[in-house]
Amino acid sequence: MWREQFGNKFGAKSTEYKNQTYHSKSEAGYARDYDLMLQSGELSKVERQIKIPLGVNGHHICNYYVDFRLTYHDGRIELIEVKGFETEVFRLKRLLLEATYLAENPDITYRVIRTGGWRAMGGRRRR
């Protein structure tokens, strides 16, 4: 039996780097960069696809999977999200992350790296 594979609806192509599959070429490129930073001693730890449970008033709402969690030698932690296109679901989860998890952990920094996005077709804005 065979299964037809369809591409990502946003045009991202899965890319493999060091036997790990990443959601896009950009994400794999950042993984390579963070590996180099780890080898040079700039970072002490690099983790990928970290699950962060998000909840309000003790009720679990959803899980947020951040692309990378970087740990520096001085103990700083940075969450990195590599995004080509921001969906409404991502925006909602980002706001929930900022209002709950990051508010409870002010020492953790969070950064969204935008690598692409929406373009107007033919120079005109589409509705």
mmCIF file with all atom_site columns, C-alpha atoms in Angstrom:
data_model
loop_
_atom_site.group_PDB
_atom_site.id
_atom_site.type_symbol
_atom_site.label_atom_id
_atom_site.label_alt_id
_atom_site.label_comp_id
_atom_site.label_asym_id
_atom_site.label_entity_id
_atom_site.label_seq_id
_atom_site.pdbx_PDB_ins_code
_atom_site.Cartn_x
_atom_site.Cartn_y
_atom_site.Cartn_z
_atom_site.occupancy
_atom_site.B_iso_or_equiv
_atom_site.pdbx_formal_charge
_atom_site.auth_seq_id
_atom_site.auth_comp_id
_atom_site.auth_asym_id
_atom_site.auth_atom_id
_atom_site.pdbx_PDB_model_num
ATOM 1   C CA . MET A 1 1   ? 0.000  0.000  0.000  1.00 0.00 ? 1   MET A CA 1
ATOM 2   C CA . TRP A 1 2   ? 1.268  3.483  -0.789 1.00 0.00 ? 2   TRP A CA 1
ATOM 3   C CA . ARG A 1 3   ? 0.509  6.837  0.680  1.00 0.00 ? 3   ARG A CA 1
ATOM 4   C CA . GLU A 1 4   ? 0.542  10.081 -1.239 1.00 0.00 ? 4   GLU A CA 1
ATOM 5   C CA . GLN A 1 5   ? 2.435  12.869 0.498  1.00 0.00 ? 5   GLN A CA 1
ATOM 6   C CA . PHE A 1 6   ? 1.305  16.431 0.146  1.00 0.00 ? 6   PHE A CA 1
ATOM 7   C CA . GLY A 1 7   ? 3.538  19.424 0.719  1.00 0.00 ? 7   GLY A CA 1
ATOM 8   C CA . ASN A 1 8   ? 3.219  21.883 3.543  1.00 0.00 ? 8   ASN A CA 1
ATOM 9   C CA . LYS A 1 9   ? 0.435  24.383 2.895  1.00 0.00 ? 9   LYS A CA 1
ATOM 10  C CA . PHE A 1 10  ? 2.849  27.249 3.604  1.00 0.00 ? 10  PHE A CA 1
ATOM 11  C CA . GLY A 1 11  ? 5.538  25.975 1.214  1.00 0.00 ? 11  GLY A CA 1
ATOM 12  C CA . ALA A 1 12  ? 8.013  24.843 3.905  1.00 0.00 ? 12  ALA A CA 1
ATOM 13  C CA . LYS A 1 13  ? 10.106 21.825 2.976  1.00 0.00 ? 13  LYS A CA 1
ATOM 14  C CA . SER A 1 14  ? 11.137 19.362 5.668  1.00 0.00 ? 14  SER A CA 1
ATOM 15  C CA . THR A 1 15  ? 14.911 19.220 5.926  1.00 0.00 ? 15  THR A CA 1
ATOM 16  C CA . GLU A 1 16  ? 17.169 16.710 7.629  1.00 0.00 ? 16  GLU A CA 1
ATOM 17  C CA . TYR A 1 17  ? 20.256 17.733 9.580  1.00 0.00 ? 17  TYR A CA 1
ATOM 18  C CA . LYS A 1 18  ? 22.274 15.287 11.706 1.00 0.00 ? 18  LYS A CA 1
ATOM 19  C CA . ASN A 1 19  ? 19.574 12.601 11.470 1.00 0.00 ? 19  ASN A CA 1
ATOM 20  C CA . GLN A 1 20  ? 16.900 15.008 12.776 1.00 0.00 ? 20  GLN A CA 1
ATOM 21  C CA . THR A 1 21  ? 14.011 16.198 10.619 1.00 0.00 ? 21  THR A CA 1
ATOM 22  C CA . TYR A 1 22  ? 13.193 19.901 10.846 1.00 0.00 ? 22  TYR A CA 1
ATOM 23  C CA . HIS A 1 23  ? 10.001 21.563 9.631  1.00 0.00 ? 23  HIS A CA 1
ATOM 24  C CA . SER A 1 24  ? 11.836 23.911 7.259  1.00 0.00 ? 24  SER A CA 1
ATOM 25  C CA . LYS A 1 25  ? 15.216 24.668 5.720  1.00 0.00 ? 25  LYS A CA 1
ATOM 26  C CA . SER A 1 26  ? 15.417 27.783 7.886  1.00 0.00 ? 26  SER A CA 1
ATOM 27  C CA . GLU A 1 27  ? 14.886 25.797 11.074 1.00 0.00 ? 27  GLU A CA 1
ATOM 28  C CA . ALA A 1 28  ? 17.563 23.279 10.032 1.00 0.00 ? 28  ALA A CA 1
ATOM 29  C CA . GLY A 1 29  ? 19.919 26.185 9.276  1.00 0.00 ? 29  GLY A CA 1
ATOM 30  C CA . TYR A 1 30  ? 19.435 27.607 12.755 1.00 0.00 ? 30  TYR A CA 1
ATOM 31  C CA . ALA A 1 31  ? 20.014 24.115 14.210 1.00 0.00 ? 31  ALA A CA 1
ATOM 32  C CA . ARG A 1 32  ? 23.361 24.059 12.403 1.00 0.00 ? 32  ARG A CA 1
ATOM 33  C CA . ASP A 1 33  ? 24.220 27.524 13.735 1.00 0.00 ? 33  ASP A CA 1
ATOM 34  C CA . TYR A 1 34  ? 23.350 26.499 17.298 1.00 0.00 ? 34  TYR A CA 1
ATOM 35  C CA . ASP A 1 35  ? 25.458 23.336 16.909 1.00 0.00 ? 35  ASP A CA 1
ATOM 36  C CA . LEU A 1 36  ? 28.424 25.516 15.956 1.00 0.00 ? 36  LEU A CA 1
ATOM 37  C CA . MET A 1 37  ? 27.764 27.752 18.976 1.00 0.00 ? 37  MET A CA 1
ATOM 38  C CA . LEU A 1 38  ? 27.645 24.631 21.157 1.00 0.00 ? 38  LEU A CA 1
ATOM 39  C CA . GLN A 1 39  ? 30.954 23.354 19.734 1.00 0.00 ? 39  GLN A CA 1
ATOM 40  C CA . SER A 1 40  ? 32.630 26.733 20.201 1.00 0.00 ? 40  SER A CA 1
ATOM 41  C CA . GLY A 1 41  ? 31.578 26.792 23.855 1.00 0.00 ? 41  GLY A CA 1
ATOM 42  C CA . GLU A 1 42  ? 29.191 29.726 23.539 1.00 0.00 ? 42  GLU A CA 1
ATOM 43  C CA . LEU A 1 43  ? 26.247 27.510 24.586 1.00 0.00 ? 43  LEU A CA 1
ATOM 44  C CA . SER A 1 44  ? 26.128 24.743 27.178 1.00 0.00 ? 44  SER A CA 1
ATOM 45  C CA . LYS A 1 45  ? 22.982 23.017 25.884 1.00 0.00 ? 45  LYS A CA 1
ATOM 46  C CA . VAL A 1 46  ? 20.669 23.039 22.840 1.00 0.00 ? 46  VAL A CA 1
ATOM 47  C CA . GLU A 1 47  ? 17.290 21.304 22.966 1.00 0.00 ? 47  GLU A CA 1
ATOM 48  C CA . ARG A 1 48  ? 14.716 21.121 20.184 1.00 0.00 ? 48  ARG A CA 1
ATOM 49  C CA . GLN A 1 49  ? 10.920 20.830 20.080 1.00 0.00 ? 49  GLN A CA 1
ATOM 50  C CA . ILE A 1 50  ? 10.417 21.452 23.791 1.00 0.00 ? 50  ILE A CA 1
ATOM 51  C CA . LYS A 1 51  ? 6.853  20.926 25.023 1.00 0.00 ? 51  LYS A CA 1
ATOM 52  C CA . ILE A 1 52  ? 5.537  23.714 27.255 1.00 0.00 ? 52  ILE A CA 1
ATOM 53  C CA . PRO A 1 53  ? 2.096  23.061 28.776 1.00 0.00 ? 53  PRO A CA 1
ATOM 54  C CA . LEU A 1 54  ? -0.007 26.234 28.907 1.00 0.00 ? 54  LEU A CA 1
ATOM 55  C CA . GLY A 1 55  ? -2.852 26.692 31.337 1.00 0.00 ? 55  GLY A CA 1
ATOM 56  C CA . VAL A 1 56  ? -4.950 29.280 33.112 1.00 0.00 ? 56  VAL A CA 1
ATOM 57  C CA . ASN A 1 57  ? -6.215 29.027 36.712 1.00 0.00 ? 57  ASN A CA 1
ATOM 58  C CA . GLY A 1 58  ? -5.040 25.433 36.971 1.00 0.00 ? 58  GLY A CA 1
ATOM 59  C CA . HIS A 1 59  ? -6.781 24.343 33.758 1.00 0.00 ? 59  HIS A CA 1
ATOM 60  C CA . HIS A 1 60  ? -4.700 22.948 30.909 1.00 0.00 ? 60  HIS A CA 1
ATOM 61  C CA . ILE A 1 61  ? -5.463 24.862 27.697 1.00 0.00 ? 61  ILE A CA 1
ATOM 62  C CA . CYS A 1 62  ? -2.916 23.572 25.175 1.00 0.00 ? 62  CYS A CA 1
ATOM 63  C CA . ASN A 1 63  ? 0.713  22.670 24.604 1.00 0.00 ? 63  ASN A CA 1
ATOM 64  C CA . TYR A 1 64  ? 3.220  24.944 22.912 1.00 0.00 ? 64  TYR A CA 1
ATOM 65  C CA . TYR A 1 65  ? 6.214  23.364 21.202 1.00 0.00 ? 65  TYR A CA 1
ATOM 66  C CA . VAL A 1 66  ? 9.097  25.805 20.955 1.00 0.00 ? 66  VAL A CA 1
ATOM 67  C CA . ASP A 1 67  ? 11.662 25.083 18.212 1.00 0.00 ? 67  ASP A CA 1
ATOM 68  C CA . PHE A 1 68  ? 14.777 25.538 20.371 1.00 0.00 ? 68  PHE A CA 1
ATOM 69  C CA . ARG A 1 69  ? 15.690 26.047 24.018 1.00 0.00 ? 69  ARG A CA 1
ATOM 70  C CA . LEU A 1 70  ? 19.212 27.410 24.368 1.00 0.00 ? 70  LEU A CA 1
ATOM 71  C CA . THR A 1 71  ? 21.067 27.295 27.679 1.00 0.00 ? 71  THR A CA 1
ATOM 72  C CA . TYR A 1 72  ? 24.100 29.524 28.134 1.00 0.00 ? 72  TYR A CA 1
ATOM 73  C CA . HIS A 1 73  ? 26.999 28.842 30.517 1.00 0.00 ? 73  HIS A CA 1
ATOM 74  C CA . ASP A 1 74  ? 25.867 31.606 32.869 1.00 0.00 ? 74  ASP A CA 1
ATOM 75  C CA . GLY A 1 75  ? 22.481 29.870 33.288 1.00 0.00 ? 75  GLY A CA 1
ATOM 76  C CA . ARG A 1 76  ? 20.466 32.097 30.957 1.00 0.00 ? 76  ARG A CA 1
ATOM 77  C CA . ILE A 1 77  ? 17.743 30.329 28.991 1.00 0.00 ? 77  ILE A CA 1
ATOM 78  C CA . GLU A 1 78  ? 16.414 31.516 25.651 1.00 0.00 ? 78  GLU A CA 1
ATOM 79  C CA . LEU A 1 79  ? 13.432 30.103 23.760 1.00 0.00 ? 79  LEU A CA 1
ATOM 80  C CA . ILE A 1 80  ? 13.661 30.408 19.976 1.00 0.00 ? 80  ILE A CA 1
ATOM 81  C CA . GLU A 1 81  ? 10.791 30.061 17.504 1.00 0.00 ? 81  GLU A CA 1
ATOM 82  C CA . VAL A 1 82  ? 11.648 30.067 13.776 1.00 0.00 ? 82  VAL A CA 1
ATOM 83  C CA . LYS A 1 83  ? 8.600  31.183 11.787 1.00 0.00 ? 83  LYS A CA 1
ATOM 84  C CA . GLY A 1 84  ? 8.050  31.677 8.099  1.00 0.00 ? 84  GLY A CA 1
ATOM 85  C CA . PHE A 1 85  ? 4.348  32.422 8.370  1.00 0.00 ? 85  PHE A CA 1
ATOM 86  C CA . GLU A 1 86  ? 2.422  33.374 11.497 1.00 0.00 ? 86  GLU A CA 1
ATOM 87  C CA . THR A 1 87  ? -0.958 31.686 11.760 1.00 0.00 ? 87  THR A CA 1
ATOM 88  C CA . GLU A 1 88  ? -3.791 32.827 14.011 1.00 0.00 ? 88  GLU A CA 1
ATOM 89  C CA . VAL A 1 89  ? -3.259 29.729 16.176 1.00 0.00 ? 89  VAL A CA 1
ATOM 90  C CA . PHE A 1 90  ? 0.424  30.645 16.610 1.00 0.00 ? 90  PHE A CA 1
ATOM 91  C CA . ARG A 1 91  ? -0.462 34.220 17.579 1.00 0.00 ? 91  ARG A CA 1
ATOM 92  C CA . LEU A 1 92  ? -2.940 32.987 20.163 1.00 0.00 ? 92  LEU A CA 1
ATOM 93  C CA . LYS A 1 93  ? -0.496 30.457 21.631 1.00 0.00 ? 93  LYS A CA 1
ATOM 94  C CA . ARG A 1 94  ? 2.273  33.074 21.696 1.00 0.00 ? 94  ARG A CA 1
ATOM 95  C CA . LEU A 1 95  ? 0.050  35.451 23.681 1.00 0.00 ? 95  LEU A CA 1
ATOM 96  C CA . LEU A 1 96  ? -0.873 32.641 26.065 1.00 0.00 ? 96  LEU A CA 1
ATOM 97  C CA . LEU A 1 97  ? 2.822  31.735 26.471 1.00 0.00 ? 97  LEU A CA 1
ATOM 98  C CA . GLU A 1 98  ? 3.723  35.353 27.231 1.00 0.00 ? 98  GLU A CA 1
ATOM 99  C CA . ALA A 1 99  ? 0.829  35.822 29.675 1.00 0.00 ? 99  ALA A CA 1
ATOM 100 C CA . THR A 1 100 ? 1.432  32.613 31.626 1.00 0.00 ? 100 THR A CA 1
ATOM 101 C CA . TYR A 1 101 ? 4.761  30.791 31.262 1.00 0.00 ? 101 TYR A CA 1
ATOM 102 C CA . LEU A 1 102 ? 6.967  33.809 30.574 1.00 0.00 ? 102 LEU A CA 1
ATOM 103 C CA . ALA A 1 103 ? 5.230  35.896 33.256 1.00 0.00 ? 103 ALA A CA 1
ATOM 104 C CA . GLU A 1 104 ? 6.002  33.125 35.774 1.00 0.00 ? 104 GLU A CA 1
ATOM 105 C CA . ASN A 1 105 ? 9.601  32.794 34.477 1.00 0.00 ? 105 ASN A CA 1
ATOM 106 C CA . PRO A 1 106 ? 10.831 36.361 33.853 1.00 0.00 ? 106 PRO A CA 1
ATOM 107 C CA . ASP A 1 107 ? 14.455 35.202 33.594 1.00 0.00 ? 107 ASP A CA 1
ATOM 108 C CA . ILE A 1 108 ? 13.672 33.242 30.390 1.00 0.00 ? 108 ILE A CA 1
ATOM 109 C CA . THR A 1 109 ? 13.869 35.216 27.154 1.00 0.00 ? 109 THR A CA 1
ATOM 110 C CA . TYR A 1 110 ? 11.727 34.417 24.112 1.00 0.00 ? 110 TYR A CA 1
ATOM 111 C CA . ARG A 1 111 ? 12.523 35.321 20.526 1.00 0.00 ? 111 ARG A CA 1
ATOM 112 C CA . VAL A 1 112 ? 10.622 34.768 17.278 1.00 0.00 ? 112 VAL A CA 1
ATOM 113 C CA . ILE A 1 113 ? 12.805 34.682 14.168 1.00 0.00 ? 113 ILE A CA 1
ATOM 114 C CA . ARG A 1 114 ? 10.768 35.545 11.088 1.00 0.00 ? 114 ARG A CA 1
ATOM 115 C CA . THR A 1 115 ? 12.131 34.006 7.910  1.00 0.00 ? 115 THR A CA 1
ATOM 116 C CA . GLY A 1 116 ? 9.430  34.713 5.345  1.00 0.00 ? 116 GLY A CA 1
ATOM 117 C CA . GLY A 1 117 ? 5.810  35.536 5.277  1.00 0.00 ? 117 GLY A CA 1
ATOM 118 C CA . TRP A 1 118 ? 2.925  36.895 3.330  1.00 0.00 ? 118 TRP A CA 1
ATOM 119 C CA . ARG A 1 119 ? 3.522  38.654 0.029  1.00 0.00 ? 119 ARG A CA 1
ATOM 120 C CA . ALA A 1 120 ? 1.088  40.686 -2.032 1.00 0.00 ? 120 ALA A CA 1
ATOM 121 C CA . MET A 1 121 ? 0.310  39.193 -5.425 1.00 0.00 ? 121 MET A CA 1
ATOM 122 C CA . GLY A 1 122 ? 0.957  41.430 -8.403 1.00 0.00 ? 122 GLY A CA 1
ATOM 123 C CA . GLY A 1 123 ? 1.807  44.371 -6.194 1.00 0.00 ? 123 GLY A CA 1
ATOM 124 C CA . ARG A 1 124 ? -1.832 44.684 -5.146 1.00 0.00 ? 124 ARG A CA 1
ATOM 125 C CA . ARG A 1 125 ? -3.278 43.846 -1.816 1.00 0.00 ? 125 ARG A CA 1
ATOM 126 C CA . ARG A 1 126 ? -5.653 40.879 -1.762 1.00 0.00 ? 126 ARG A CA 1
ATOM 127 C CA . ARG A 1 127 ? -8.748 40.721 0.399  1.00 0.00 ? 127 ARG A CA 1
#
